[in-house]
CSV table of C-alpha atoms in Angstrom, one decimal:
chain,number,residue,atom,x,y,z
A,1,MET,CA,108.9,99.0,112.6
A,2,ARG,CA,112.7,99.0,113.1
A,3,MET,CA,113.1,95.3,113.9
A,4,GLU,CA,116.3,93.5,113.5
A,5,PRO,CA,116.1,90.6,110.9
A,6,GLU,CA,116.7,88.0,113.5
A,7,GLN,CA,113.9,89.4,115.7
A,8,PHE,CA,111.5,89.6,112.8
A,9,TRP,CA,112.0,86.0,111.7
A,10,LEU,CA,111.7,84.7,115.3
A,11,THR,CA,108.4,86.7,115.9
A,12,PRO,CA,105.3,84.5,115.6
A,13,ILE,CA,103.2,85.7,112.6
A,14,GLY,CA,100.1,86.5,114.7
A,15,LEU,CA,102.1,88.8,117.0
A,16,PHE,CA,103.8,90.5,114.0
A,17,LEU,CA,100.4,91.2,112.4
A,18,ASP,CA,99.1,92.7,115.7
A,19,LEU,CA,102.1,94.9,116.0
A,20,TRP,CA,101.7,95.9,112.3
A,21,ALA,CA,98.0,96.9,112.9
A,22,CYS,CA,99.0,98.9,116.0
A,23,HIS,CA,101.8,100.6,114.0
A,24,LYS,CA,99.3,101.6,111.2
A,25,GLN,CA,96.9,102.9,113.8
A,26,PHE,CA,99.6,105.0,115.5
A,27,LEU,CA,100.6,106.5,112.1
A,28,GLY,CA,96.9,107.3,111.4
A,29,ILE,CA,96.9,105.1,108.3
A,30,GLU,CA,94.2,102.8,109.7
A,31,LYS,CA,91.4,103.3,112.3
A,32,PRO,CA,90.8,100.7,115.1
A,33,TYR,CA,88.2,98.1,114.3
A,34,ARG,CA,86.3,99.0,117.5
A,35,GLU,CA,86.7,102.0,119.8
A,36,ASN,CA,85.9,101.5,123.4
A,37,SER,CA,85.0,104.1,126.0
A,38,ILE,CA,85.9,103.8,129.7
A,39,ASP,CA,82.3,103.3,130.5
A,40,GLU,CA,82.2,100.1,128.4
A,41,ILE,CA,85.3,98.7,130.0
A,42,ILE,CA,84.6,99.4,133.7
A,43,PRO,CA,81.2,98.3,135.0
A,44,ASN,CA,79.0,100.9,136.7
A,45,GLY,CA,78.6,98.8,139.8
A,46,LEU,CA,82.1,99.5,141.2
């Protein structure tokens, strides 16, 4: 993920794990746990 050692050690572990999951999804190694469509996010009543 090209982080400097100081930046890595100062990053909270939860944030680092989220970034790692996004990185794996970007590379195609892992699929997202849940895929949303725009219809699920934006209510129809707008």
